[in-house]
Amino acid sequence: MSPPRPPPPRAFRRGAMIAGLAVLLSRVFGLLREQTFAYFFGASREYDAFLTAFRIPNLLRDLLAEGALSTAFVSCFVGVLQSDGKARAYQLANRVSSALALLLLVLVSVGIAAAPLLCAAMAPGFDPDKLALCIKLTRLMFPFILLVALAAVAMGMLNAEGSFAVPQSASTFFNVV
C-alpha cells in the first residue's frame, strides 16, 4: 500500500478556506444559540437541568464521534480507498457503521436506564424536582450520541473523498437546530 498522496495546493487551500469559514459560521451561530437560551431561560431551574442533561451525551460525542473513532476510521477508510477501491472502502464503512450502531444502541439503552445515577453524579446539588427534570431530559437526549456518531462516519467518508463543505458545515447546523 502506498502512502496517501497530499492534495494539490489549490485543493488544499480550498479545503482550508471552507473549513475556516465553517468554523467561523459555527461559532457565530453558537453564540446566537447561547444568547437565545439566555433570553428565554435565563438562570432557571429548567436551563440548569437542560445543560446537565445535554452534557452527558455530549461528553460521549466528544469521546466517540469526534475523538479516536473518527481519526481511526478516516485513516483506515483512506487506506482502503486508495489500495482496494471505492467498493471495498464503502464495504468497510458499512461494517463500521453497523458495528457502531449496535454498540451505541446498547450504550444508549444503558444510558437511558442509568439516567438517574448519571444525573445524580453530574449534579449532586439538584433538588428533587430539578433532578427529575434532568433525568427526563437526559433520557430524551441520549439517542443524540447514536445519530452524531453515525454522522461522524459519513462526514469522515466525505472528507476522505475531498468533499469538505457539507461535513464542515455540520456544527453550524447543529447550532441552528
XYZ file of C-alpha atoms in Angstrom:
177
model
C 0.000 0.000 0.000
C 1.424 3.352 -0.993
C 1.231 6.315 1.366
C -1.634 8.754 0.776
C -0.846 11.465 -1.729
C -1.100 15.019 -0.458
C -3.841 17.093 -2.084
C -2.804 19.584 -4.753
C -2.091 23.071 -3.320
C -5.251 24.583 -4.820
C -7.483 21.833 -3.388
C -5.732 22.177 -0.040
C -6.297 25.943 0.057
C -9.929 25.496 -0.961
C -10.498 22.866 1.747
C -8.790 25.038 4.361
C -10.884 28.043 3.342
C -14.113 26.019 3.542
C -13.125 24.635 6.947
C -12.225 28.088 8.278
C -15.468 29.617 7.063
C -17.473 26.720 8.501
C -15.806 27.123 11.912
C -16.470 30.865 11.854
C -20.149 30.329 10.995
C -20.426 27.644 13.663
C -19.032 29.981 16.323
C -21.375 32.809 15.292
C -24.409 30.521 15.379
C -23.205 29.021 18.666
C -23.121 32.496 20.164
C -26.633 33.186 18.831
C -27.791 29.860 20.295
C -26.404 30.759 23.717
C -27.956 34.227 23.576
C -31.324 32.721 22.631
C -31.158 30.291 25.554
C -30.188 33.088 27.925
C -33.051 35.261 26.678
C -35.725 32.577 27.036
C -34.446 30.714 30.086
C -32.067 32.979 31.979
C -30.675 31.405 35.114
C -33.505 28.962 35.731
C -34.087 25.503 37.059
C -35.077 24.337 33.567
C -31.901 25.642 31.973
C -29.737 24.062 34.685
C -31.452 20.724 34.084
C -31.088 21.084 30.304
C -27.371 21.926 30.469
C -26.652 18.993 32.748
C -28.756 16.591 30.697
C -27.084 17.717 27.480
C -23.579 17.497 28.928
C -23.823 13.719 29.449
C -24.382 12.582 25.817
C -22.285 15.497 24.559
C -19.308 14.192 26.546
C -19.734 10.832 24.837
C -19.891 12.638 21.481
C -16.541 14.234 22.210
C -15.036 10.894 23.164
C -16.586 8.706 20.476
C -17.768 10.648 17.457
C -15.078 13.288 17.310
C -12.256 11.515 19.052
C -10.253 8.417 18.287
C -13.086 6.759 16.347
C -13.209 9.462 13.706
C -9.436 9.632 13.335
C -9.006 5.862 13.171
C -11.886 5.377 10.752
C -10.771 8.088 8.316
C -7.236 6.681 8.246
C -8.499 3.168 7.533
C -11.082 4.370 5.012
C -8.490 6.373 3.039
C -6.084 3.444 3.071
C -8.688 1.016 1.740
C -9.988 3.591 -0.748
C -6.511 4.061 -2.227
C -5.422 0.429 -2.184
C -8.625 -1.508 -2.880
C -11.020 0.993 -4.433
C -14.307 2.630 -3.616
C -16.388 -0.552 -3.356
C -14.148 -2.067 -0.664
C -13.912 1.258 1.193
C -17.697 1.550 1.258
C -17.920 -2.056 2.447
C -15.603 -1.099 5.322
C -17.754 1.952 6.084
C -20.879 -0.215 6.095
C -19.314 -2.659 8.547
C -18.014 0.084 10.820
C -21.386 1.877 10.771
C -23.270 -1.333 11.539
C -20.975 -2.299 14.413
C -21.051 1.253 15.745
C -24.849 1.394 15.569
C -25.155 -1.868 17.523
C -22.629 -0.780 20.126
C -24.256 2.616 20.537
C -27.754 1.162 20.746
C -26.530 -0.777 23.779
C -24.802 2.326 25.181
C -27.914 4.462 24.632
C -30.105 1.832 26.316
C -27.761 1.656 29.294
C -27.567 5.459 29.426
C -31.348 5.806 29.422
C -31.684 3.189 32.149
C -28.852 4.693 34.195
C -30.028 8.303 33.759
C -30.923 8.690 37.461
C -27.412 7.633 38.513
C -25.708 9.719 35.826
C -27.683 12.850 36.674
C -27.128 12.430 40.396
C -23.383 12.067 39.768
C -23.228 15.069 37.404
C -25.374 17.358 39.563
C -25.305 16.236 43.190
C -26.827 19.504 44.463
C -30.038 19.430 42.412
C -33.279 19.458 44.353
C -35.673 16.530 43.644
C -37.767 18.447 41.070
C -34.762 19.693 39.120
C -33.181 16.225 39.268
C -36.388 14.632 37.933
C -36.431 17.105 35.027
C -32.754 16.448 34.360
C -33.383 12.688 34.260
C -36.278 13.131 31.834
C -34.212 15.382 29.561
C -31.210 13.051 29.713
C -33.376 10.167 28.565
C -34.719 12.275 25.705
C -31.274 13.420 24.596
C -29.293 10.206 24.944
C -30.061 8.912 21.419
C -28.237 12.017 20.188
C -24.915 10.160 20.548
C -26.014 7.423 18.139
C -27.002 9.892 15.437
C -23.904 12.054 15.849
C -21.513 9.092 15.786
C -23.049 7.764 12.575
C -22.896 11.263 11.100
C -19.190 11.405 12.032
C -18.566 8.263 9.962
C -20.388 9.792 6.990
C -18.505 13.077 7.405
C -15.204 11.189 7.508
C -16.098 9.461 4.263
C -16.952 12.767 2.612
C -13.719 14.369 3.809
C -11.699 11.389 2.562
C -13.208 11.820 -0.888
C -12.424 15.545 -0.964
C -15.883 16.877 -0.168
C -15.466 19.399 2.632
C -18.404 21.811 2.590
C -21.126 19.554 3.997
C -19.043 17.878 6.732
C -17.522 21.158 7.857
C -20.978 22.767 7.994
C -22.348 20.131 10.366
C -21.518 22.069 13.527
C -23.258 25.149 12.118
C -26.436 23.139 11.507
C -26.076 21.632 14.986
C -26.096 25.134 16.487
C -29.048 26.256 14.368
C -31.177 23.219 15.183
